[in-house]
mmCIF file of C-alpha atoms in Angstrom:
data_model
loop_
_atom_site.group_PDB
_atom_site.id
_atom_site.type_symbol
_atom_site.label_atom_id
_atom_site.label_comp_id
_atom_site.label_asym_id
_atom_site.label_seq_id
_atom_site.Cartn_x
_atom_site.Cartn_y
_atom_site.Cartn_z
ATOM 1 C CA MET A 1 -2.397 11.511 -17.016
ATOM 2 C CA ASP A 2 -2.506 8.227 -15.105
ATOM 3 C CA LEU A 3 -3.530 8.633 -11.462
ATOM 4 C CA SER A 4 -4.658 6.226 -8.736
ATOM 5 C CA ILE A 5 -6.759 6.504 -5.590
ATOM 6 C CA THR A 6 -7.795 4.096 -2.863
ATOM 7 C CA THR A 7 -11.208 2.441 -3.105
ATOM 8 C CA ASP A 8 -11.966 2.921 0.597
ATOM 9 C CA TYR A 9 -11.944 6.710 0.817
ATOM 10 C CA VAL A 10 -15.415 6.431 2.373
ATOM 11 C CA THR A 11 -15.544 2.858 3.743
ATOM 12 C CA SER A 12 -13.569 -0.355 3.373
ATOM 13 C CA LEU A 13 -16.616 -2.600 3.761
ATOM 14 C CA GLY A 14 -19.565 -3.474 1.547
ATOM 15 C CA SER A 15 -19.935 -3.215 -2.205
ATOM 16 C CA PRO A 16 -17.332 -1.010 -3.943
ATOM 17 C CA GLU A 17 -19.371 -0.612 -7.128
ATOM 18 C CA GLN A 18 -20.547 2.975 -6.659
ATOM 19 C CA TYR A 19 -17.109 4.134 -5.493
ATOM 20 C CA LEU A 20 -15.535 2.624 -8.601
ATOM 21 C CA ARG A 21 -18.018 4.481 -10.766
ATOM 22 C CA ASP A 22 -17.375 7.745 -8.914
ATOM 23 C CA ILE A 23 -13.599 7.325 -9.125
ATOM 24 C CA ALA A 24 -13.768 6.742 -12.870
ATOM 25 C CA ALA A 25 -16.158 9.655 -13.394
ATOM 26 C CA ALA A 26 -13.773 11.950 -11.500
ATOM 27 C CA GLY A 27 -11.023 11.227 -14.026
ATOM 28 C CA PHE A 28 -8.815 8.634 -12.336
ATOM 29 C CA THR A 29 -7.327 5.822 -14.408
ATOM 30 C CA HIS A 30 -6.273 3.389 -11.658
ATOM 31 C CA ILE A 31 -7.334 2.197 -8.231
ATOM 32 C CA HIS A 32 -5.491 1.089 -5.140
ATOM 33 C CA TRP A 33 -7.765 -1.707 -3.883
ATOM 34 C CA CYS A 34 -8.234 -1.193 -0.135
ATOM 35 C CA HIS A 35 -11.536 -2.884 0.631
ATOM 36 C CA GLN A 36 -11.305 -5.571 3.344
ATOM 37 C CA TRP A 37 -7.715 -4.510 4.047
ATOM 38 C CA ASN A 38 -7.855 -5.429 7.753
ATOM 39 C CA THR A 39 -10.300 -8.351 7.902
ATOM 40 C CA ASP A 40 -10.231 -12.124 7.446
ATOM 41 C CA PHE A 41 -12.366 -11.838 4.304
ATOM 42 C CA LEU A 42 -11.458 -14.297 1.533
ATOM 43 C CA TYR A 43 -12.412 -13.209 -1.978
ATOM 44 C CA SER A 44 -14.111 -15.952 -3.978
ATOM 45 C CA ARG A 45 -13.843 -16.401 -7.720
ATOM 46 C CA PRO A 46 -17.357 -14.982 -8.419
ATOM 47 C CA GLU A 47 -16.538 -11.866 -6.381
ATOM 48 C CA ILE A 48 -13.206 -11.317 -8.124
ATOM 49 C CA ASP A 49 -14.823 -11.859 -11.523
ATOM 50 C CA GLN A 50 -17.500 -9.273 -10.692
ATOM 51 C CA ILE A 51 -14.861 -6.734 -9.658
ATOM 52 C CA ALA A 52 -13.082 -7.383 -12.962
ATOM 53 C CA ARG A 53 -16.323 -6.707 -14.839
ATOM 54 C CA TRP A 54 -16.889 -3.442 -12.939
ATOM 55 C CA LEU A 55 -13.349 -2.265 -13.649
ATOM 56 C CA ASP A 56 -13.710 -3.092 -17.311
ATOM 57 C CA GLU A 57 -17.096 -1.386 -17.510
ATOM 58 C CA VAL A 58 -15.927 1.919 -16.010
ATOM 59 C CA GLY A 59 -12.473 1.865 -17.592
ATOM 60 C CA LEU A 60 -10.330 1.556 -14.455
ATOM 61 C CA ARG A 61 -7.210 -0.531 -13.937
ATOM 62 C CA LEU A 62 -5.872 -2.065 -10.764
ATOM 63 C CA LEU A 63 -2.554 -0.513 -9.737
ATOM 64 C CA ASP A 64 -2.006 -2.466 -6.535
ATOM 65 C CA LEU A 65 -3.927 -4.059 -3.688
ATOM 66 C CA HIS A 66 -3.748 -3.668 0.076
ATOM 67 C CA GLY A 67 -3.580 -7.192 1.446
ATOM 68 C CA SER A 68 -4.768 -8.122 4.905
ATOM 69 C CA ALA A 69 -2.515 -9.275 7.718
ATOM 70 C CA GLY A 70 -5.727 -10.714 9.118
ATOM 71 C CA VAL A 71 -7.297 -10.883 12.546
ATOM 72 C CA GLU A 72 -7.520 -14.598 13.304
ATOM 73 C CA LYS A 73 -5.941 -15.506 9.958
ATOM 74 C CA CYS A 74 -2.680 -13.677 10.617
ATOM 75 C CA TRP A 75 0.467 -14.358 8.605
ATOM 76 C CA TYR A 76 2.767 -13.335 11.459
ATOM 77 C CA SER A 77 0.847 -15.089 14.265
ATOM 78 C CA ARG A 78 2.854 -17.254 16.660
ATOM 79 C CA VAL A 79 -0.090 -19.643 16.771
ATOM 80 C CA GLU A 80 0.747 -21.991 13.919
ATOM 81 C CA TYR A 81 -2.739 -22.685 12.594
ATOM 82 C CA GLU A 82 -3.480 -18.946 12.614
ATOM 83 C CA ARG A 83 -0.213 -18.277 10.742
ATOM 84 C CA LEU A 84 -1.015 -20.929 8.130
ATOM 85 C CA ALA A 85 -4.508 -19.474 7.687
ATOM 86 C CA GLY A 86 -2.905 -16.047 7.336
ATOM 87 C CA VAL A 87 -0.603 -17.338 4.611
ATOM 88 C CA GLU A 88 -3.697 -18.583 2.753
ATOM 89 C CA LEU A 89 -5.264 -15.132 3.173
ATOM 90 C CA VAL A 90 -2.230 -13.407 1.642
ATOM 91 C CA ALA A 91 -2.102 -15.992 -1.165
ATOM 92 C CA ASN A 92 -5.760 -15.179 -1.855
ATOM 93 C CA ARG A 93 -4.831 -11.508 -2.327
ATOM 94 C CA LEU A 94 -1.834 -12.335 -4.545
ATOM 95 C CA GLU A 95 -4.046 -14.444 -6.800
ATOM 96 C CA MET A 96 -6.782 -11.775 -6.795
ATOM 97 C CA THR A 97 -4.262 -9.092 -7.773
ATOM 98 C CA ALA A 98 -2.992 -11.192 -10.657
ATOM 99 C CA ARG A 99 -6.540 -11.853 -11.890
ATOM 100 C CA LEU A 100 -7.291 -8.107 -11.842
ATOM 101 C CA GLY A 101 -4.071 -7.133 -13.621
ATOM 102 C CA GLY A 102 -2.111 -5.607 -10.731
ATOM 103 C CA GLY A 103 1.475 -6.264 -9.747
ATOM 104 C CA VAL A 104 1.853 -5.551 -6.016
ATOM 105 C CA VAL A 105 0.159 -6.566 -2.750
ATOM 106 C CA ILE A 106 0.902 -4.284 0.210
ATOM 107 C CA MET A 107 1.285 -5.945 3.596
ATOM 108 C CA HIS A 108 1.720 -4.852 7.203
ATOM 109 C CA ILE A 109 4.141 -6.412 9.671
ATOM 110 C CA PRO A 110 4.821 -5.346 13.282
ATOM 111 C CA THR A 111 8.116 -3.865 14.402
ATOM 112 C CA ALA A 112 10.579 -6.553 15.425
ATOM 113 C CA PRO A 113 11.010 -6.910 19.219
ATOM 114 C CA GLU A 114 14.288 -5.803 20.778
ATOM 115 C CA GLN A 115 14.542 -8.658 23.296
ATOM 116 C CA PRO A 116 16.722 -11.365 21.650
ATOM 117 C CA GLU A 117 14.505 -14.360 22.385
ATOM 118 C CA GLU A 118 11.372 -12.526 21.278
ATOM 119 C CA ALA A 119 13.148 -11.265 18.170
ATOM 120 C CA SER A 120 14.288 -14.768 17.260
ATOM 121 C CA THR A 121 10.715 -16.032 17.431
ATOM 122 C CA TYR A 122 9.438 -13.045 15.462
ATOM 123 C CA TRP A 123 11.913 -13.515 12.608
ATOM 124 C CA GLY A 124 11.359 -17.252 12.505
ATOM 125 C CA VAL A 125 7.606 -16.818 12.106
ATOM 126 C CA LEU A 126 7.900 -14.076 9.481
ATOM 127 C CA ARG A 127 10.483 -15.967 7.424
ATOM 128 C CA ARG A 128 8.321 -19.093 7.344
ATOM 129 C CA SER A 129 5.426 -17.109 5.976
ATOM 130 C CA LEU A 130 7.502 -15.192 3.427
ATOM 131 C CA ASP A 131 9.192 -18.406 2.286
ATOM 132 C CA ALA A 132 5.823 -20.124 1.901
ATOM 133 C CA LEU A 133 4.436 -17.264 -0.196
ATOM 134 C CA ALA A 134 7.450 -16.941 -2.503
ATOM 135 C CA PRO A 135 6.201 -19.661 -4.921
ATOM 136 C CA VAL A 136 2.791 -17.965 -5.091
ATOM 137 C CA SER A 137 4.484 -14.662 -5.918
ATOM 138 C CA ARG A 138 6.515 -16.305 -8.677
ATOM 139 C CA ALA A 139 3.493 -18.094 -10.120
ATOM 140 C CA THR A 140 1.309 -14.987 -10.171
ATOM 141 C CA GLY A 141 3.972 -12.415 -10.997
ATOM 142 C CA VAL A 142 2.794 -10.308 -8.048
ATOM 143 C CA ARG A 143 5.281 -8.888 -5.550
ATOM 144 C CA ILE A 144 4.791 -8.128 -1.856
ATOM 145 C CA ALA A 145 5.468 -4.584 -0.620
ATOM 146 C CA ILE A 146 6.010 -4.092 3.112
ATOM 147 C CA GLU A 147 4.424 -0.855 4.343
ATOM 148 C CA ASN A 148 6.245 1.385 6.809
ATOM 149 C CA GLY A 149 4.626 2.229 10.129
ATOM 150 C CA GLY A 150 5.753 4.220 13.160
ATOM 151 C CA ARG A 151 9.158 5.240 14.486
ATOM 152 C CA GLY A 152 11.730 2.459 14.277
ATOM 153 C CA HIS A 153 9.644 0.319 11.931
ATOM 154 C CA MET A 154 11.867 1.056 8.946
ATOM 155 C CA ASP A 155 14.710 -0.832 10.652
ATOM 156 C CA THR A 156 12.556 -3.965 10.530
ATOM 157 C CA ILE A 157 11.694 -3.372 6.867
ATOM 158 C CA THR A 158 15.350 -2.743 6.013
ATOM 159 C CA ARG A 159 16.231 -6.166 7.380
ATOM 160 C CA VAL A 160 13.424 -7.858 5.424
ATOM 161 C CA LEU A 161 14.639 -6.188 2.227
ATOM 162 C CA SER A 162 18.188 -7.330 2.922
ATOM 163 C CA GLU A 163 17.034 -10.956 3.193
ATOM 164 C CA TYR A 164 14.645 -11.123 0.223
ATOM 165 C CA ASP A 165 15.239 -10.266 -3.412
ATOM 166 C CA GLY A 166 13.648 -7.246 -5.041
ATOM 167 C CA ASP A 167 11.858 -9.482 -7.524
ATOM 168 C CA TYR A 168 9.789 -10.706 -4.579
ATOM 169 C CA VAL A 169 9.712 -8.120 -1.772
ATOM 170 C CA GLY A 170 9.872 -4.336 -1.904
ATOM 171 C CA LEU A 171 8.853 -1.241 0.040
ATOM 172 C CA CYS A 172 5.492 0.506 0.134
ATOM 173 C CA TYR A 173 6.196 4.014 1.397
ATOM 174 C CA ASP A 174 3.324 5.559 3.316
ATOM 175 C CA CYS A 175 4.248 9.231 3.580
ATOM 176 C CA GLY A 176 1.665 9.869 6.310
ATOM 177 C CA HIS A 177 3.235 7.212 8.509
ATOM 178 C CA GLY A 178 6.689 8.509 7.633
ATOM 179 C CA ASN A 179 5.664 12.042 8.568
ATOM 180 C CA THR A 180 4.312 11.087 11.988
ATOM 181 C CA ALA A 181 7.383 8.952 12.658
ATOM 182 C CA GLY A 182 9.545 11.922 11.731
ATOM 183 C CA GLU A 183 12.174 9.792 10.006
ATOM 184 C CA GLY A 184 10.369 8.422 6.975
ATOM 185 C CA LEU A 185 12.052 10.402 4.217
ATOM 186 C CA ASP A 186 15.524 9.743 5.603
ATOM 187 C CA TYR A 187 14.889 6.003 5.355
ATOM 188 C CA LEU A 188 13.174 6.331 1.981
ATOM 189 C CA GLU A 189 16.282 8.070 0.640
ATOM 190 C CA ARG A 190 18.304 4.987 1.567
ATOM 191 C CA LEU A 191 15.727 2.462 0.361
ATOM 192 C CA LYS A 192 14.516 4.236 -2.776
ATOM 193 C CA ASP A 193 15.824 1.483 -5.049
ATOM 194 C CA ARG A 194 13.332 -0.941 -3.453
ATOM 195 C CA LEU A 195 10.280 1.342 -3.714
ATOM 196 C CA ILE A 196 7.449 -0.460 -5.550
ATOM 197 C CA SER A 197 4.297 1.100 -4.075
ATOM 198 C CA VAL A 198 3.212 4.356 -2.424
ATOM 199 C CA HIS A 199 0.442 5.521 -0.108
ATOM 200 C CA LEU A 200 0.258 9.295 -0.513
ATOM 201 C CA HIS A 201 -1.694 11.546 1.849
ATOM 202 C CA ASP A 202 -1.013 14.263 4.405
ATOM 203 C CA ASN A 203 -1.272 15.013 8.114
ATOM 204 C CA ASP A 204 -0.067 17.527 10.690
ATOM 205 C CA GLY A 205 2.612 15.228 12.065
ATOM 206 C CA THR A 206 0.663 14.252 15.188
ATOM 207 C CA ALA A 207 -1.555 11.442 13.822
ATOM 208 C CA ASP A 208 -2.309 9.356 10.733
ATOM 209 C CA GLN A 209 -5.088 11.510 9.238
ATOM 210 C CA HIS A 210 -5.187 10.550 5.516
ATOM 211 C CA LYS A 211 -5.951 14.128 4.468
ATOM 212 C CA PRO A 212 -5.497 15.439 0.926
ATOM 213 C CA MET A 213 -1.946 16.086 -0.181
ATOM 214 C CA PHE A 214 -0.448 19.566 0.327
ATOM 215 C CA THR A 215 -2.706 20.294 3.313
ATOM 216 C CA GLY A 216 -0.358 19.238 6.137
ATOM 217 C CA THR A 217 3.329 19.043 6.971
ATOM 218 C CA VAL A 218 4.630 16.315 4.618
ATOM 219 C CA ASP A 219 7.667 17.656 2.726
ATOM 220 C CA TRP A 220 6.265 17.129 -0.766
ATOM 221 C CA GLY A 221 9.217 18.771 -2.484
ATOM 222 C CA ARG A 222 11.678 16.337 -0.953
ATOM 223 C CA LEU A 223 9.350 13.383 -1.464
ATOM 224 C CA ALA A 224 8.933 14.250 -5.162
ATOM 225 C CA ARG A 225 12.709 14.450 -5.573
ATOM 226 C CA ILE A 226 13.244 11.045 -3.928
ATOM 227 C CA MET A 227 10.447 9.430 -5.925
ATOM 228 C CA ALA A 228 11.935 10.807 -9.140
ATOM 229 C CA ALA A 229 15.248 9.112 -8.338
ATOM 230 C CA SER A 230 13.659 5.890 -7.069
ATOM 231 C CA SER A 231 12.695 2.581 -8.653
ATOM 232 C CA TYR A 232 9.021 3.620 -8.551
ATOM 233 C CA ASP A 233 7.739 4.073 -12.104
ATOM 234 C CA LYS A 234 3.964 3.854 -11.660
ATOM 235 C CA PRO A 235 1.239 6.500 -11.267
ATOM 236 C CA VAL A 236 0.891 8.697 -8.194
ATOM 237 C CA SER A 237 -1.396 6.775 -5.840
ATOM 238 C CA GLN A 238 -3.321 8.447 -3.014
ATOM 239 C CA GLU A 239 -4.699 6.719 0.076
ATOM 240 C CA LEU A 240 -7.265 9.225 1.338
ATOM 241 C CA SER A 241 -10.127 9.256 3.802
ATOM 242 C CA ILE A 242 -13.097 11.589 3.586
ATOM 243 C CA ARG A 243 -13.487 11.557 7.368
ATOM 244 C CA LEU A 244 -11.108 14.392 8.242
ATOM 245 C CA SER A 245 -10.917 16.054 4.844
ATOM 246 C CA GLY A 246 -13.656 18.640 5.379
ATOM 247 C CA LEU A 247 -14.924 17.836 1.869
ATOM 248 C CA ASP A 248 -17.874 15.980 0.405
ATOM 249 C CA GLU A 249 -17.241 13.028 -1.884
ATOM 250 C CA PRO A 250 -17.214 14.921 -5.222
ATOM 251 C CA GLY A 251 -15.041 17.607 -3.646
ATOM 252 C CA LEU A 252 -12.548 15.085 -2.275
ATOM 253 C CA LEU A 253 -12.197 13.299 -5.610
ATOM 254 C CA ALA A 254 -11.803 16.574 -7.503
ATOM 255 C CA GLN A 255 -9.185 17.813 -5.032
ATOM 256 C CA ALA A 256 -7.334 14.502 -5.194
ATOM 257 C CA LEU A 257 -7.227 14.630 -8.975
ATOM 258 C CA ARG A 258 -5.716 18.133 -8.937
ATOM 259 C CA ASP A 259 -3.243 17.164 -6.233
ATOM 260 C CA GLY A 260 -2.211 14.042 -8.137
ATOM 261 C CA GLN A 261 -1.586 16.087 -11.263
ATOM 262 C CA ARG A 262 0.485 18.566 -9.250
ATOM 263 C CA LEU A 263 2.697 15.908 -7.664
ATOM 264 C CA THR A 264 3.110 14.067 -10.968
ATOM 265 C CA ALA A 265 4.382 17.299 -12.527
ATOM 266 C CA MET A 266 6.798 17.812 -9.628
ATOM 267 C CA ILE A 267 8.212 14.295 -10.032
ATOM 268 C CA ALA A 268 8.533 14.753 -13.797
ATOM 269 C CA ALA A 269 10.400 18.025 -13.294
ATOM 270 C CA HIS A 270 12.926 16.331 -11.015
ATOM 271 C CA ARG A 271 13.434 13.517 -13.523
ATOM 272 C CA GLN A 272 14.100 16.019 -16.270
ATOM 273 C CA ASN A 273 16.476 18.036 -14.095
ATOM 274 C CA PRO A 274 17.817 15.960 -11.167
ATOM 275 C CA GLN A 275 19.814 18.938 -9.895
ATOM 276 C CA THR A 276 16.703 20.882 -8.872
ATOM 277 C CA SER A 277 16.264 21.207 -5.108
#
């Protein structure tokens, strides 16, 4: 059974080599690359080539990659040179994903402001960056997935999806964020035909905790039903953190593998019988 897990379940910095080996040894087939997901780090060709060698050596495949909105290189910055540097940072991740065999880069954007003048500036900046990256997406064959955040953020994503074609931009549904927002699954139901990536983990509804699935208050039955009816056709992909799990590393990976198998079976059951509740 194909299953994916994030590379940064312990840390998002430093060498990922040992984590890749541990992930493969635990029985996973794919990774969600999440190292350097919130930095200005640019991956060079030698680094990308080394990651490719590690993946080949341990028998893992890249499912998707968490791109970086950047700190000073920020693709939605109102400071033009910072925005242009941010576009280069995202292009770097698109090219890296293509080199490693993946098809999606996940990106963060802030919620659009409500004040009209601020909103106009926000949308102008974001459109310039998305328009500039569209040729890179076409050339690499890698799409951008916008990840949902807190309450009200899905309205911003809905507008982005209405303005850009599904061959370029889709939705990454983070069920932990959706659970804390309290409205995630309602929006996912409406946007399921644009779902191209998932971040699966659990929490108690009060904070983004990245705990193992089935340990919190996410409605996994409903999520499995929506995923079964959605455009998402890739392996279950978990974005976990060991920090609040109460498990050691081998225990977390073993639990994640079992949980991934369980959710995969739930999704398959809904696909076979869409009438099940």
